[in-house]
Coordinates of N, CA and C and ligand atoms in Angstrom, one line a residue:
M1 N -28.3 -15.0 -28.6 CA -28.9 -14.2 -29.7 C -29.6 -15.1 -30.7
K2 N -29.6 -16.5 -30.5 CA -30.1 -17.3 -31.5 C -31.6 -17.6 -31.2
G3 N -32.3 -17.9 -32.3 CA -33.7 -18.3 -32.1 C -34.7 -17.1 -31.8
F4 N -34.2 -16.0 -32.1 CA -35.1 -14.8 -31.8 C -36.3 -14.8 -32.8
T5 N -37.4 -14.6 -32.2 CA -38.5 -14.2 -33.1 C -38.6 -12.7 -33.1
A6 N -38.1 -12.1 -34.1 CA -38.0 -10.7 -34.0 C -39.3 -10.1 -34.6
V7 N -40.0 -9.3 -33.8 CA -41.2 -8.6 -34.2 C -40.9 -7.2 -34.0
L8 N -40.6 -6.5 -35.1 CA -40.3 -5.1 -35.0 C -41.4 -4.2 -35.6
L9 N -42.1 -3.6 -34.7 CA -43.1 -2.7 -35.2 C -42.7 -1.4 -34.6
I10 N -42.0 -0.6 -35.4 CA -41.5 0.6 -34.8 C -42.0 1.8 -35.6
W11 N -42.9 2.5 -35.0 CA -43.4 3.7 -35.6 C -44.0 4.5 -34.5
T12 N -44.2 5.8 -34.7 CA -44.8 6.6 -33.7 C -45.7 7.5 -34.4
L13 N -46.8 7.7 -33.8 CA -47.9 8.6 -34.3 C -48.2 9.6 -33.3
I14 N -48.4 10.8 -33.7 CA -48.9 11.8 -32.7 C -50.4 12.1 -33.1
S15 N -51.2 12.2 -32.1 CA -52.6 12.4 -32.4 C -52.8 13.8 -32.9
P16 N -53.5 14.0 -34.0 CA -53.8 15.3 -34.5 C -54.6 16.2 -33.6
S17 N -55.5 15.5 -32.8 CA -56.4 16.3 -31.9 C -55.8 16.2 -30.5
S18 N -54.9 17.0 -30.2 CA -54.3 16.9 -28.9 C -54.9 17.8 -27.8
S19 N -56.1 18.3 -28.1 CA -56.7 19.2 -27.2 C -57.3 18.6 -25.9
G20 N -57.3 17.3 -25.9 CA -57.8 16.5 -24.7 C -59.3 16.6 -24.6
G21 N -59.8 16.0 -23.5 CA -61.2 16.0 -23.2 C -62.0 14.9 -23.9
G22 N -61.7 14.6 -25.2 CA -62.4 13.6 -25.9 C -61.9 12.2 -25.5
S23 N -62.6 11.7 -24.6 CA -62.1 10.3 -24.1 C -62.8 9.2 -24.9
G24 N -63.6 9.6 -25.9 CA -64.3 8.6 -26.7 C -63.4 7.9 -27.7
E25 N -62.3 8.5 -28.0 CA -61.4 7.9 -29.0 C -60.4 7.1 -28.4
A26 N -60.1 5.9 -29.0 CA -59.1 5.1 -28.5 C -58.1 4.8 -29.6
W27 N -56.9 4.5 -29.3 CA -55.9 4.1 -30.3 C -56.2 2.7 -30.8
P28 N -55.8 2.4 -32.0 CA -56.1 1.0 -32.5 C -55.3 0.0 -31.7
T29 N -55.8 -1.2 -31.6 CA -55.1 -2.3 -31.0 C -54.1 -2.9 -32.0
H30 N -52.9 -3.1 -31.5 CA -51.8 -3.7 -32.3 C -51.5 -5.1 -31.9
L31 N -51.1 -5.9 -32.8 CA -50.6 -7.2 -32.5 C -49.1 -7.2 -32.4
A32 N -48.6 -7.5 -31.2 CA -47.2 -7.4 -31.0 C -46.5 -8.8 -31.3
C33 N -47.2 -9.8 -31.0 CA -46.7 -11.1 -31.3 C -47.7 -12.2 -31.2
R34 N -47.6 -13.2 -32.1 CA -48.5 -14.4 -32.1 C -47.7 -15.6 -32.6
S35 N -47.2 -16.4 -31.7 CA -46.6 -17.7 -32.0 C -46.3 -18.4 -30.8
G36 N -46.0 -19.7 -30.9 CA -45.6 -20.5 -29.8 C -46.6 -20.5 -28.7
G37 N -47.9 -20.5 -29.0 CA -48.9 -20.5 -28.0 C -49.1 -19.2 -27.2
L38 N -48.6 -18.1 -27.8 CA -48.7 -16.8 -27.1 C -49.2 -15.8 -28.1
E39 N -50.1 -14.9 -27.6 CA -50.6 -13.8 -28.4 C -50.5 -12.6 -27.5
V40 N -49.9 -11.5 -28.0 CA -49.8 -10.3 -27.3 C -50.4 -9.1 -28.1
L41 N -51.4 -8.5 -27.5 CA -52.1 -7.4 -28.2 C -51.8 -6.2 -27.3
Y42 N -51.6 -5.0 -27.9 CA -51.4 -3.9 -27.0 C -52.1 -2.6 -27.6
Q43 N -52.3 -1.7 -26.8 CA -53.0 -0.4 -27.1 C -52.4 0.7 -26.3
S44 N -52.2 1.8 -26.9 CA -51.7 3.0 -26.2 C -52.8 3.6 -25.3
C45 N -52.6 3.8 -24.1 CA -53.6 4.5 -23.2 C -53.1 5.9 -22.9
D46 N -52.1 6.4 -23.6 CA -51.8 7.8 -23.6 C -52.6 8.6 -24.6
P47 N -53.5 9.5 -24.2 CA -54.4 10.1 -25.1 C -53.7 10.9 -26.2
L48 N -52.4 11.2 -26.1 CA -51.7 12.0 -27.1 C -50.9 11.3 -28.1
Q49 N -50.5 10.0 -27.8 CA -49.7 9.4 -28.8 C -49.8 7.8 -28.8
D50 N -49.7 7.3 -30.0 CA -49.6 5.9 -30.2 C -48.1 5.6 -30.2
F51 N -47.8 4.3 -30.2 CA -46.3 4.0 -30.2 C -46.1 2.6 -30.8
G52 N -44.8 2.4 -31.1 CA -44.4 1.1 -31.6 C -43.8 0.3 -30.5
F53 N -44.0 -1.0 -30.5 CA -43.5 -1.8 -29.4 C -43.0 -3.1 -30.1
S54 N -41.9 -3.6 -29.5 CA -41.4 -4.9 -30.0 C -40.9 -5.7 -28.9
V55 N -41.0 -7.0 -29.0 CA -40.4 -7.9 -28.1 C -39.5 -8.9 -28.9
D56 N -38.4 -9.4 -28.3 CA -37.5 -10.2 -29.1 C -37.8 -11.7 -28.9
Q57 N -38.8 -12.0 -28.2 CA -39.2 -13.4 -28.1 C -40.7 -13.5 -28.1
C58 N -41.2 -14.5 -28.8 CA -42.7 -14.7 -28.7 C -42.9 -16.1 -28.5
S59 N -43.1 -16.5 -27.3 CA -43.4 -17.9 -27.0 C -43.8 -17.9 -25.5
K60 N -44.7 -18.9 -25.2 CA -45.1 -18.9 -23.8 C -44.0 -19.4 -22.9
Q61 N -42.9 -20.0 -23.5 CA -41.8 -20.3 -22.7 C -40.7 -19.3 -22.9
L62 N -40.6 -18.3 -22.0 CA -39.7 -17.2 -22.2 C -38.3 -17.7 -21.8
K63 N -37.3 -17.4 -22.7 CA -36.0 -17.7 -22.4 C -35.4 -16.7 -21.4
S64 N -34.2 -16.9 -20.9 CA -33.8 -16.1 -19.7 C -33.7 -14.6 -20.0
N65 N -33.4 -14.2 -21.2 CA -33.3 -12.8 -21.4 C -34.3 -12.3 -22.4
L66 N -35.1 -11.3 -21.9 CA -36.1 -10.8 -22.7 C -35.9 -9.3 -22.9
N67 N -36.0 -8.8 -24.1 CA -35.9 -7.4 -24.4 C -37.2 -6.8 -24.9
I68 N -37.7 -5.8 -24.3 CA -38.8 -5.1 -24.9 C -38.4 -3.7 -25.2
R69 N -39.0 -3.2 -26.3 CA -38.6 -1.8 -26.8 C -39.9 -1.0 -27.2
F70 N -39.9 0.2 -26.8 CA -40.9 1.1 -27.2 C -40.3 2.2 -28.0
G71 N -41.0 2.7 -29.1 CA -40.6 3.9 -29.8 C -41.6 5.0 -29.5
I72 N -41.1 6.1 -28.9 CA -42.0 7.2 -28.6 C -41.4 8.5 -28.9
I73 N -42.2 9.5 -28.9 CA -41.6 10.9 -29.0 C -41.8 11.5 -27.6
L74 N -40.8 12.0 -27.0 CA -40.9 12.5 -25.7 C -41.6 13.8 -25.6
R75 N -42.6 13.9 -24.7 CA -43.3 15.1 -24.5 C -42.8 15.8 -23.2
H76 N -41.8 15.2 -22.5 CA -41.2 15.8 -21.3 C -39.8 15.4 -21.3
D77 N -39.0 16.2 -20.7 CA -37.6 15.9 -20.5 C -37.5 14.7 -19.6
I78 N -36.6 13.8 -19.8 CA -36.4 12.7 -18.9 C -35.3 13.0 -17.9
K79 N -35.7 13.2 -16.7 CA -34.8 13.4 -15.7 C -34.9 12.2 -14.7
E80 N -36.0 12.1 -14.1 CA -36.3 10.9 -13.3 C -37.5 10.2 -14.0
L81 N -37.4 8.9 -14.1 CA -38.4 8.2 -14.8 C -38.8 6.9 -14.0
F82 N -40.1 6.6 -14.0 CA -40.5 5.5 -13.2 C -41.4 4.6 -14.1
L83 N -41.4 3.3 -13.8 CA -42.3 2.4 -14.5 C -43.2 1.7 -13.5
D84 N -44.5 1.7 -13.8 CA -45.4 0.9 -13.0 C -46.0 -0.2 -13.9
I85 N -46.1 -1.3 -13.4 CA -46.7 -2.4 -14.1 C -47.8 -3.1 -13.2
A86 N -49.0 -3.3 -13.7 CA -50.0 -4.0 -13.0 C -50.5 -5.2 -13.8
L87 N -50.6 -6.3 -13.2 CA -50.9 -7.5 -13.9 C -52.3 -8.0 -13.3
I88 N -53.2 -8.2 -14.2 CA -54.6 -8.6 -13.8 C -55.0 -9.9 -14.6
S89 N -55.6 -10.8 -13.9 CA -56.1 -12.0 -14.5 C -57.5 -12.3 -14.0
K90 N -58.4 -12.5 -14.9 CA -59.8 -12.8 -14.6 C -60.4 -11.7 -13.7
G91 N -60.0 -10.5 -14.0 CA -60.6 -9.4 -13.2 C -60.0 -9.1 -11.8
S92 N -59.0 -10.0 -11.4 CA -58.4 -9.7 -10.1 C -57.0 -9.4 -10.3
S93 N -56.5 -8.5 -9.4 CA -55.2 -8.0 -9.5 C -54.2 -9.0 -8.9
I94 N -53.2 -9.3 -9.7 CA -52.2 -10.4 -9.3 C -50.9 -9.7 -8.8
L95 N -50.5 -8.6 -9.4 CA -49.2 -8.1 -9.1 C -49.1 -6.6 -9.5
N96 N -48.5 -5.8 -8.6 CA -48.2 -4.4 -8.9 C -46.7 -4.3 -8.7
F97 N -46.1 -3.6 -9.6 CA -44.7 -3.6 -9.7 C -44.3 -2.1 -10.0
S98 N -43.4 -1.6 -9.3 CA -42.9 -0.2 -9.5 C -41.4 -0.2 -9.6
Y99 N -40.9 0.4 -10.6 CA -39.4 0.3 -10.8 C -38.9 1.7 -11.3
P100 N -37.8 2.2 -10.6 CA -37.2 3.5 -11.0 C -36.3 3.2 -12.2
I101 N -36.5 3.9 -13.3 CA -35.8 3.7 -14.5 C -34.6 4.6 -14.6
C102 N -34.9 5.9 -14.4 CA -33.8 6.9 -14.4 C -33.9 7.7 -13.0
E103 N -32.8 7.8 -12.4 CA -32.8 8.6 -11.2 C -31.7 9.6 -11.3
E104 N -31.9 10.7 -10.7 CA -31.0 11.8 -10.9 C -29.5 11.5 -10.8
D105 N -29.2 10.7 -9.7 CA -27.8 10.4 -9.4 C -27.3 9.1 -10.0
Q106 N -28.2 8.3 -10.5 CA -27.7 7.0 -11.1 C -28.6 6.6 -12.3
P107 N -28.4 7.3 -13.5 CA -29.2 6.9 -14.6 C -28.8 5.5 -15.0
K108 N -29.8 4.6 -15.3 CA -29.6 3.2 -15.6 C -29.5 3.0 -17.1
F109 N -30.2 3.8 -17.9 CA -30.3 3.6 -19.3 C -29.8 4.8 -20.1
S110 N -29.5 4.5 -21.4 CA -28.9 5.5 -22.2 C -29.9 6.7 -22.5
F111 N -31.2 6.4 -22.4 CA -32.2 7.4 -22.8 C -32.4 8.4 -21.6
C112 N -31.9 8.1 -20.4 CA -32.0 9.0 -19.3 C -31.4 10.3 -19.6
G113 N -32.1 11.4 -19.3 CA -31.5 12.7 -19.6 C -31.8 13.3 -21.0
R114 N -32.6 12.5 -21.8 CA -33.0 13.0 -23.1 C -34.0 14.1 -23.0
R115 N -34.1 14.9 -24.0 CA -35.0 16.1 -23.9 C -36.3 15.9 -24.6
K116 N -37.2 16.7 -24.2 CA -38.6 16.8 -24.8 C -38.4 17.0 -26.3
G117 N -39.3 16.3 -27.1 CA -39.3 16.4 -28.6 C -38.4 15.4 -29.3
E118 N -37.5 14.7 -28.5 CA -36.7 13.7 -29.2 C -37.5 12.4 -29.3
E119 N -37.1 11.7 -30.4 CA -37.7 10.4 -30.6 C -36.8 9.4 -29.9
I120 N -37.3 8.6 -29.1 CA -36.4 7.6 -28.4 C -37.0 6.2 -28.4
F121 N -36.1 5.3 -28.1 CA -36.5 3.9 -27.9 C -36.2 3.6 -26.5
L122 N -37.3 3.3 -25.8 CA -37.1 2.8 -24.4 C -36.9 1.3 -24.5
G123 N -35.8 0.8 -24.1 CA -35.5 -0.6 -24.2 C -35.3 -1.1 -22.8
F124 N -36.0 -2.2 -22.5 CA -35.9 -2.8 -21.1 C -35.4 -4.2 -21.2
P125 N -34.2 -4.5 -20.8 CA -33.8 -5.9 -20.8 C -34.2 -6.6 -19.5
F126 N -34.9 -7.7 -19.6 CA -35.2 -8.5 -18.4 C -34.3 -9.7 -18.3
K127 N -33.5 -9.7 -17.3 CA -32.5 -10.8 -17.2 C -33.0 -11.9 -16.3
D128 N -32.5 -13.1 -16.5 CA -32.8 -14.3 -15.6 C -34.3 -14.5 -15.4
L129 N -35.0 -14.4 -16.5 CA -36.4 -14.6 -16.5 C -36.7 -16.1 -16.5
G130 N -36.7 -16.6 -17.7 CA -36.9 -18.1 -17.9 C -38.2 -18.6 -17.3
V131 N -39.3 -18.0 -17.7 CA -40.6 -18.4 -17.1 C -41.5 -19.1 -18.2
N132 N -42.4 -19.9 -17.7 CA -43.4 -20.5 -18.6 C -44.7 -19.8 -18.2
I133 N -45.2 -19.1 -19.1 CA -46.4 -18.3 -18.8 C -47.6 -19.3 -18.7
P134 N -48.2 -19.4 -17.6 CA -49.4 -20.3 -17.4 C -50.5 -20.0 -18.4
R135 N -51.2 -21.0 -18.8 CA -52.3 -20.8 -19.7 C -53.3 -19.8 -19.1
G136 N -53.8 -19.0 -19.9 CA -54.8 -18.0 -19.4 C -54.8 -16.7 -20.2
E137 N -55.6 -15.8 -19.7 CA -55.6 -14.5 -20.4 C -55.3 -13.4 -19.3
Y138 N -54.4 -12.6 -19.6 CA -53.9 -11.6 -18.7 C -54.0 -10.2 -19.2
Q139 N -54.3 -9.2 -18.4 CA -54.2 -7.8 -18.7 C -53.0 -7.2 -18.1
V140 N -52.3 -6.4 -18.8 CA -51.1 -5.7 -18.3 C -51.3 -4.2 -18.5
L141 N -51.2 -3.5 -17.4 CA -51.2 -2.0 -17.6 C -49.8 -1.5 -17.3
L142 N -49.3 -0.7 -18.2 CA -47.9 -0.2 -18.1 C -47.9 1.3 -18.2
E143 N -47.2 1.9 -17.2 CA -47.2 3.4 -17.2 C -45.8 3.8 -16.9
V144 N -45.3 4.7 -17.8 CA -44.0 5.3 -17.6 C -44.2 6.8 -17.3
Y145 N -43.7 7.3 -16.2 CA -44.0 8.7 -15.8 C -42.8 9.3 -15.2
T146 N -42.8 10.7 -15.2 CA -41.7 11.4 -14.6 C -41.9 11.7 -13.1
E147 N -40.9 12.5 -12.6 CA -41.0 12.8 -11.2 C -42.2 13.5 -10.7
N148 N -42.8 14.3 -11.6 CA -44.1 15.0 -11.3 C -45.3 14.3 -11.9
R149 N -45.2 13.0 -12.1 CA -46.3 12.2 -12.6 C -46.8 12.6 -14.0
S150 N -46.0 13.3 -14.8 CA -46.3 13.5 -16.2 C -46.1 12.2 -17.0
I151 N -47.1 11.7 -17.7 CA -47.0 10.5 -18.4 C -46.1 10.6 -19.6
V152 N -45.2 9.7 -19.7 CA -44.3 9.6 -20.9 C -44.8 8.5 -21.8
A153 N -45.3 7.4 -21.3 CA -45.9 6.3 -22.1 C -46.9 5.6 -21.2
C154 N -47.9 5.1 -21.9 CA -48.9 4.4 -21.2 C -49.4 3.3 -22.1
A155 N -49.5 2.1 -21.7 CA -50.0 1.0 -22.5 C -50.8 0.0 -21.7
N156 N -51.8 -0.5 -22.4 CA -52.4 -1.7 -21.8 C -52.4 -2.8 -22.8
A157 N -52.1 -4.0 -22.3 CA -51.9 -5.1 -23.2 C -52.7 -6.3 -22.7
T158 N -53.0 -7.2 -23.7 CA -53.7 -8.4 -23.3 C -52.8 -9.5 -23.8
I159 N -52.5 -10.4 -22.9 CA -51.6 -11.6 -23.2 C -52.4 -12.8 -23.1
I160 N -52.4 -13.6 -24.1 CA -53.2 -14.8 -24.1 C -52.2 -16.0 -24.3
S161 N -52.2 -16.9 -23.3 CA -51.3 -18.0 -23.4 C -52.2 -19.3 -23.5
S162 N -52.0 -20.1 -24.5 CA -52.9 -21.2 -24.7 C -52.2 -22.5 -24.7
Ligands
NAG201 C1 -57.2 -1.6 -23.2 O1 -58.1 -1.2 -22.3 C2 -59.4 -0.9 -22.8 C3 -60.3 -0.3 -21.8 O2 -60.2 -1.0 -20.6 C4 -60.0 -2.2 -23.4 O3 -61.2 -1.9 -24.0 C5 -59.0 -2.7 -24.5 O4 -59.5 -4.0 -24.9 C6 -57.6 -2.9 -23.9 N1 -56.7 -3.3 -25.0 C7 -55.9 -4.3 -24.9 C8 -55.1 -4.6 -26.1 O5 -55.8 -5.0 -23.9
NAG202 C1 -52.6 -3.2 -7.1 O1 -53.0 -1.8 -7.1 C2 -54.4 -1.6 -7.2 C3 -54.7 -0.2 -7.3 O2 -53.8 0.6 -6.8 C4 -55.1 -2.3 -6.1 O3 -56.5 -2.2 -6.2 C5 -54.7 -3.8 -6.0 O4 -55.3 -4.4 -4.9 C6 -53.2 -4.0 -6.0 N1 -52.9 -5.4 -6.1 C7 -52.0 -6.0 -5.4 C8 -51.8 -7.5 -5.7 O5 -51.3 -5.5 -4.5
NAG203 C1 -42.2 18.6 -14.2 O1 -41.0 19.1 -13.6 C2 -40.1 19.7 -14.5 C3 -38.9 20.0 -13.7 O2 -38.7 19.1 -12.7 C4 -40.8 20.9 -15.1 O3 -39.9 21.5 -16.0 C5 -42.0 20.5 -15.8 O4 -42.7 21.7 -16.3 C6 -43.0 19.9 -14.8 N1 -44.2 19.4 -15.5 C7 -45.4 19.6 -15.0 C8 -46.5 19.1 -15.8 O5 -45.5 20.2 -13.9

């Protein structure tokens, strides 16, 4: 627990114009972290809500345990939940990753089973990480969705390691 660079940006906004169709509007870009040679910018790609995001480390040398947290308002009940991550560098796809977060018979996290309308924090602990992010600029697309592909959270981020 020592040496944490705590960046806590926790707020949630709901778009006043939730009628959809207007793809011209984008959510503002937020700075999640900037220190130790690392800069992380993120933007909500869910047309209906912006969200708060925090990481407990901000350095290109990630220590072994990393926690990321999102604050969102649920627009769907969480029964089954899945996370897709895509990592892109210089326009080419490096990695696609899909992970079940909540499954009916084995909920992994405390927020599994929460109901529509509740405000929750999705927290993901990454264990045994300990990586050194190579110099470069990366795009990360992150999508959290339910069993019938209803989007719970969607984010795209830019990670710059110098
Ligand atoms: C998110 O994606 C949009 C559209 O591709 C892009 O314009 C924007 O810069 C991206 N935001 C971040 C923080 O990467
Ligand atoms: C990741 O998925 C995208 C779209 O589904 C695909 O175009 C890309 O080739 C995939 N990348 C890898 C590394 O599998
Ligand atoms: C998704 O499935 C749940 C039940 O599994 C249902 O209540 C909900 O209406 C569905 N949502 C959509 C958009 O079909």
